[in-house]
Short mmCIF file of C-alpha atoms in Angstrom, two decimals:
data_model
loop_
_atom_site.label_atom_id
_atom_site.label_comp_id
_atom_site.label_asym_id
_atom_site.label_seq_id
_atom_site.Cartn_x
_atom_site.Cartn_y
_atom_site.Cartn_z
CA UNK A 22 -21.81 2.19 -12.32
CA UNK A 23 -19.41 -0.71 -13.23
CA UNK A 24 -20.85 -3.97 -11.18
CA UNK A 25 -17.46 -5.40 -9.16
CA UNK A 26 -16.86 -8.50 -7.75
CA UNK A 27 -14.55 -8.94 -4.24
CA UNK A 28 -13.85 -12.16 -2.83
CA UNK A 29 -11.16 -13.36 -0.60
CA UNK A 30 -8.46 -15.31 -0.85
CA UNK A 31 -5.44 -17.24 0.09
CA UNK A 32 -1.83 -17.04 -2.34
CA UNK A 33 0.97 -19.30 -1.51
CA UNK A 34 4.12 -17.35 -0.59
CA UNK A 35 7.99 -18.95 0.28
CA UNK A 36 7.37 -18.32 3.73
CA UNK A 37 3.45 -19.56 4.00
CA UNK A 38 0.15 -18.49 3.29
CA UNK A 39 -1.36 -14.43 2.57
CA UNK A 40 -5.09 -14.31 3.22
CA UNK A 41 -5.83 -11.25 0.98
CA UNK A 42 -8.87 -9.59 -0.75
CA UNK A 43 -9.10 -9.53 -4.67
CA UNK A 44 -11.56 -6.88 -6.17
CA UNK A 45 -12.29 -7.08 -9.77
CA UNK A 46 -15.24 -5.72 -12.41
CA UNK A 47 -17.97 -8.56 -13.09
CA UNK A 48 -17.88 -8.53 -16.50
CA UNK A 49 -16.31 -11.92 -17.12
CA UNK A 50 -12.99 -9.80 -18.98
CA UNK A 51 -9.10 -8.81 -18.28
CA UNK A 52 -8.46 -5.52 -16.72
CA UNK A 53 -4.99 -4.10 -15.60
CA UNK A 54 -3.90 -5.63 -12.46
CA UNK A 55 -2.82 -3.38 -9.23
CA UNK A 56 -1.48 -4.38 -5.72
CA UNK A 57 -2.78 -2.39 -3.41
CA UNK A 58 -1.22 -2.21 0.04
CA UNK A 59 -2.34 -2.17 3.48
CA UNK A 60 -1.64 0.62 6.29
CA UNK A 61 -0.06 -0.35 9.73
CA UNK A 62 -3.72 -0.84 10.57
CA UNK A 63 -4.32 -3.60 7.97
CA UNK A 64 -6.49 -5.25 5.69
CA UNK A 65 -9.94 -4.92 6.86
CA UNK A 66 -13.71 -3.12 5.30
CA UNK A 67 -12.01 0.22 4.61
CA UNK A 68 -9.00 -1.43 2.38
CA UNK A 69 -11.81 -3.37 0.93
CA UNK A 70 -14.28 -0.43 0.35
CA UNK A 71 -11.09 1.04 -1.57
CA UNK A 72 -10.47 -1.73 -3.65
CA UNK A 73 -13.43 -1.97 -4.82
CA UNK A 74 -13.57 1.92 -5.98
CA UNK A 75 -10.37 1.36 -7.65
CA UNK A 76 -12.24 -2.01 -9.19
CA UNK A 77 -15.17 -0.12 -10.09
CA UNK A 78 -12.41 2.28 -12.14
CA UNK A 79 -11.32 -0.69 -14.13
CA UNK A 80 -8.80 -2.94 -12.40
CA UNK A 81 -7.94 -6.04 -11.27
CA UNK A 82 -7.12 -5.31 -7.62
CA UNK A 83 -5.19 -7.70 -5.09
CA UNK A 84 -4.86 -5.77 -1.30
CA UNK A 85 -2.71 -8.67 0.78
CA UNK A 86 -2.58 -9.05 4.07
CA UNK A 87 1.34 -8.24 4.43
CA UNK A 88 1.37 -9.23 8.26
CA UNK A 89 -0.49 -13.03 7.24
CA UNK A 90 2.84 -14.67 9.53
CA UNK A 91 1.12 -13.89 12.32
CA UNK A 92 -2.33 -14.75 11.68
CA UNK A 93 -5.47 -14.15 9.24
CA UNK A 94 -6.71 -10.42 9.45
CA UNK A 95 -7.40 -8.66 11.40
CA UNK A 96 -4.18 -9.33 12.86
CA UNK A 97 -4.46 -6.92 15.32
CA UNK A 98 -8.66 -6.36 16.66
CA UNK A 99 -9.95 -3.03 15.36
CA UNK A 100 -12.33 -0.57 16.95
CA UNK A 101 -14.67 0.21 13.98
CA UNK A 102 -13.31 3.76 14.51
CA UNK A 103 -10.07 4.52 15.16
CA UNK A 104 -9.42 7.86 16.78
CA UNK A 105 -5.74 9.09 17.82
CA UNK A 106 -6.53 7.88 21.85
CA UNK A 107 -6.69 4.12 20.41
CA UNK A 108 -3.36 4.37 18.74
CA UNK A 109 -0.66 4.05 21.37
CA UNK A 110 -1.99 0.82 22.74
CA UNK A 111 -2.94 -0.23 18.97
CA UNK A 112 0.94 0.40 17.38
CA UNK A 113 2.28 -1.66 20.80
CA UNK A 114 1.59 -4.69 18.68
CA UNK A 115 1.64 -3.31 15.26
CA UNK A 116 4.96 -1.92 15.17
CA UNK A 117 6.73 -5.35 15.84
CA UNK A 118 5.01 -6.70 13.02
CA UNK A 119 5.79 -4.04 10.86
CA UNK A 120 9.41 -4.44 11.58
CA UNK A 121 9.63 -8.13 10.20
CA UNK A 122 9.12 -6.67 6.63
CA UNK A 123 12.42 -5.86 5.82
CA UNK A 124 13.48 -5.31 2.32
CA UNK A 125 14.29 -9.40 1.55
CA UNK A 126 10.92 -10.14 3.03
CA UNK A 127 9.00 -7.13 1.14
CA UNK A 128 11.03 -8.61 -2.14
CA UNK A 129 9.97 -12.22 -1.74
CA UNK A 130 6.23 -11.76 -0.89
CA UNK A 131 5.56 -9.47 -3.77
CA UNK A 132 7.06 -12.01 -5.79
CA UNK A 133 4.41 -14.06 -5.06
CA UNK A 134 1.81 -11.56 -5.14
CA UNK A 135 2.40 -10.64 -8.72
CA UNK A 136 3.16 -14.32 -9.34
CA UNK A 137 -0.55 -15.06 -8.34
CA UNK A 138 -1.96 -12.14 -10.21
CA UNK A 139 -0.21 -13.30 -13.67
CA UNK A 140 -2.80 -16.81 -13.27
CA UNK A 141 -5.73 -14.93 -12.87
CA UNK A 142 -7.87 -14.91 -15.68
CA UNK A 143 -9.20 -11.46 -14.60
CA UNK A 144 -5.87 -9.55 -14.36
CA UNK A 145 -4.51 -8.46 -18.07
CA UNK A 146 -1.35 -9.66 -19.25
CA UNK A 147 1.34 -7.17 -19.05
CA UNK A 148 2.66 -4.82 -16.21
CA UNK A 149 0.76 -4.44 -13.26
CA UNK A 150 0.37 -1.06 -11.22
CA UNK A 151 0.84 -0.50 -6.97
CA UNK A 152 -0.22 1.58 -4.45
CA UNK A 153 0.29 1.75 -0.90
CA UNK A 154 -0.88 4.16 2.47
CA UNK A 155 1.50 4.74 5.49
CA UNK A 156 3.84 1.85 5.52
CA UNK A 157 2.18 0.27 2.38
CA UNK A 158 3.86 3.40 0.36
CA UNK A 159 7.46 1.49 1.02
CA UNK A 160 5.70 -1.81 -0.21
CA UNK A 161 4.76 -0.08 -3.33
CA UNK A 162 8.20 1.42 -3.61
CA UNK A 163 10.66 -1.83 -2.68
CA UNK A 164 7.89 -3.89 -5.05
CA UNK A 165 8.77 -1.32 -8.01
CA UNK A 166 12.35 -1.42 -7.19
CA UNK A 167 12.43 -5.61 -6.92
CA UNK A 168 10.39 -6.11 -10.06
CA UNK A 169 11.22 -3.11 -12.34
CA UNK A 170 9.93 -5.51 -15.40
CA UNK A 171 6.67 -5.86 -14.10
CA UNK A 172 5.56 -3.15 -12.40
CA UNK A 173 4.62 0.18 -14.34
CA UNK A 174 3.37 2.21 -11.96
CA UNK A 175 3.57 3.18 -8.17
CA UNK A 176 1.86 5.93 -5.81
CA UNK A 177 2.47 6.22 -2.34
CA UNK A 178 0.24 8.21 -0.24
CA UNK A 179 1.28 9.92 3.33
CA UNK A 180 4.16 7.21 3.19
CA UNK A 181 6.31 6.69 6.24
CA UNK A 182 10.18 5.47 5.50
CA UNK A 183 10.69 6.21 2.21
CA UNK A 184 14.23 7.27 2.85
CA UNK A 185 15.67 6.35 5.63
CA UNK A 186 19.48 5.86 6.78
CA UNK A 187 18.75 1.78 6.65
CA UNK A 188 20.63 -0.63 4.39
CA UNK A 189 17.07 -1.58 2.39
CA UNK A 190 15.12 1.88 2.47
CA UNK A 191 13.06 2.13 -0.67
CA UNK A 192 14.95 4.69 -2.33
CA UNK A 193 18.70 3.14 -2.67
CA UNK A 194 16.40 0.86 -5.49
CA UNK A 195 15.81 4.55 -7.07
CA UNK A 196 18.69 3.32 -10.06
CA UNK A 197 16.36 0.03 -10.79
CA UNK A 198 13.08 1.48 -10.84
CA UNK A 199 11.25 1.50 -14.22
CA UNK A 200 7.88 2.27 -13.24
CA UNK A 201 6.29 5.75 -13.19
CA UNK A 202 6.02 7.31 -9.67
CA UNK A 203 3.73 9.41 -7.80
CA UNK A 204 3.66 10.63 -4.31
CA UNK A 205 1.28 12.18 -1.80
CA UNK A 206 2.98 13.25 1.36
CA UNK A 207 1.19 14.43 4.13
CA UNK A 208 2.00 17.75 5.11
CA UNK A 209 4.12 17.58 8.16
CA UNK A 210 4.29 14.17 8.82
CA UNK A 211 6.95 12.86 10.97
CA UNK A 212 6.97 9.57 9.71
CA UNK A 213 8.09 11.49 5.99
CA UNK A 214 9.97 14.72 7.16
CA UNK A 215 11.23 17.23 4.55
CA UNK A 216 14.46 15.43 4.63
CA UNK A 217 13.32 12.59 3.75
CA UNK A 218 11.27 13.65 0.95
CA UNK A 219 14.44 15.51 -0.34
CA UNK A 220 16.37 12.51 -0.14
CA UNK A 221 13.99 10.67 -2.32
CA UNK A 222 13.58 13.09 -5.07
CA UNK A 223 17.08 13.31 -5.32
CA UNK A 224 17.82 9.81 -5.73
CA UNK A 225 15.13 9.63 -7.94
CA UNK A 226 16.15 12.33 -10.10
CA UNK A 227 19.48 10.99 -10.48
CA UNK A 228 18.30 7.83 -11.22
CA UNK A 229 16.67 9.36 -14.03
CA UNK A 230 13.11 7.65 -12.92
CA UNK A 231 9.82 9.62 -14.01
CA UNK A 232 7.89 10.63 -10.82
CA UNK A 233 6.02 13.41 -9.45
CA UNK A 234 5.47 14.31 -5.87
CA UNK A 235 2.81 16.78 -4.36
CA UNK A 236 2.81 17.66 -0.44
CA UNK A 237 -0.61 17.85 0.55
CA UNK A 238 -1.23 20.98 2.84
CA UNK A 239 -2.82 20.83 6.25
CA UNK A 240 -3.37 17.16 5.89
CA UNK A 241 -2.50 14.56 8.42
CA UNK A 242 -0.63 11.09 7.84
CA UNK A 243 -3.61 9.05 7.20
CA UNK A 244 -5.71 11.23 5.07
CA UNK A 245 -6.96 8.99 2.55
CA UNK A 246 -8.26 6.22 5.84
CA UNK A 247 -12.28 7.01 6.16
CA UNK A 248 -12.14 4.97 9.34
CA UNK A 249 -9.65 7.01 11.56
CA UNK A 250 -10.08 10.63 12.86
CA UNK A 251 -6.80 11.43 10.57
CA UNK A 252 -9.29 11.17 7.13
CA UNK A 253 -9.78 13.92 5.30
CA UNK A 254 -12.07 14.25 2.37
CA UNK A 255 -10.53 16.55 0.18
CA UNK A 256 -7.28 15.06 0.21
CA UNK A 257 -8.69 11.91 0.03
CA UNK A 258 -10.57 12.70 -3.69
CA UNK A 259 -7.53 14.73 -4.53
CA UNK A 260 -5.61 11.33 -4.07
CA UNK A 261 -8.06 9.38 -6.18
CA UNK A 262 -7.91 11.93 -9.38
CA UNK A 263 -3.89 11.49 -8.77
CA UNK A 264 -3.80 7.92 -8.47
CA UNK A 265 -6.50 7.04 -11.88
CA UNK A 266 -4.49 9.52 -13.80
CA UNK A 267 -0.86 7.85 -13.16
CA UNK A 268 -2.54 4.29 -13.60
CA UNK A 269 -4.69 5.65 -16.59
CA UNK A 270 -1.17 6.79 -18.22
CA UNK A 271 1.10 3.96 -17.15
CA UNK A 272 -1.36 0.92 -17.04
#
């Protein structure tokens, strides 16, 4: 088993200061560098716990706390489990944090993010991969769109807004993309209805942009999260063999 190391840290962004986590393996050399981003929930020990699998794999893994304008994470106080009757009164505050990542702010920050990564001694020179869960899939997609000359790779799993009717959803970057793409969509999720996921593979298509995208039956948005009542364990490895195969091929 590949020894990791995960500390945390702080990267300098044009609007302040992300407190983030950085995973790594412990064996003093460069591996391929990944953003991994955060759920609505936010960065906290299962993001970590998942970082440091993907570590373990091989990579140089940054997870940012994408809400760090309001405050160090948790952001929001956690209950150590989160079932569906703590979510209502949990997304009254998320949700207006989650709207002041629009596509300028998304653009900026991982500009910094990667920026950060490319002075790491750990992290491998060369294009980086991203992955993101829930709102974390647009990150992944808006950071591949943004920086199409650094990022190789993307996977979003049971992402929410992929392809929306607004001015800076993900997939109107479809034409600048460069990286490889993979998606796993919850099945019947309303935050990523059929529509949408139409909408994306057609603009993706068009734009000529290598991706693949699987709809994972009978699970719910959230599947990959161990610490919510939505997890679910097959889906969750399924995700894992998906997500090591696109980096293995792209990174």
């Amino acid at each position: 088993m590949t020894a990791i190391r995960g500390t945390d840290v702080s990267i300098r962004t044009q609007d302040g200061t992300a407190d983030a986590y950085f995973a790594h393996p412990a064996d003093g050399t460069a591996h391929p560098a990944v953003v991994l981003y955060m759920d609505a929930f936010g960065l906290r020990p299962q993001l970590k716990a998942m970082a440091d699998r993907l570590a373990g794999a091989g990579y140089t893994v940054l997870v940012p706390n994408v809400f760090y304008r309001h405050g160090s994470a948790p952001v929001v106080p956690l209950p150590e489990f989160i079932a569906d009757a703590d979510r209502p009164a949990l997304f009254e505050r998320i949700v207006p944090l989650m709207g002041d990542l629009t596509g300028d702010v998304v653009a900026r920050d991982s500009a910094a993010y990667l920026d950060w990564l490319a002075t790491r001694p750990e992290a491998a020179p060369g294009p980086v991969g991203t992955t993101g869960y829930c709102m974390g899939a647009r990150l992944a997609l808006l950071t591949a769109g943004h920086h199409p000359g650094k990022v190789a790779a993307a996977a979003g799993f049971h992402g929410a807004g992929l392809a929306t009717d607004a001015p800076d959803s993900p997939h109107l970057l479809a034409d600048r993309i460069t990286a490889e793409l993979y998606f796993g969509h919850a099945d019947n999720d309303p935050s990523m209805p059929p529509e949408q996921i139409e909408r994306l593979d057609k603009a993706l298509t068009e734009a000529g942009v290598t991706q693949h995208a699987d709809v994972y039956a009978e699970a719910a948005h959230g599947y990959t999260m161990a610490d919510t009542d939505r997890f679910d364990a097959g889906s969750a490895e399924r995700h894992w063999t998906a997500l090591l195969g696109l980096f293995g091929r792209a990174l």
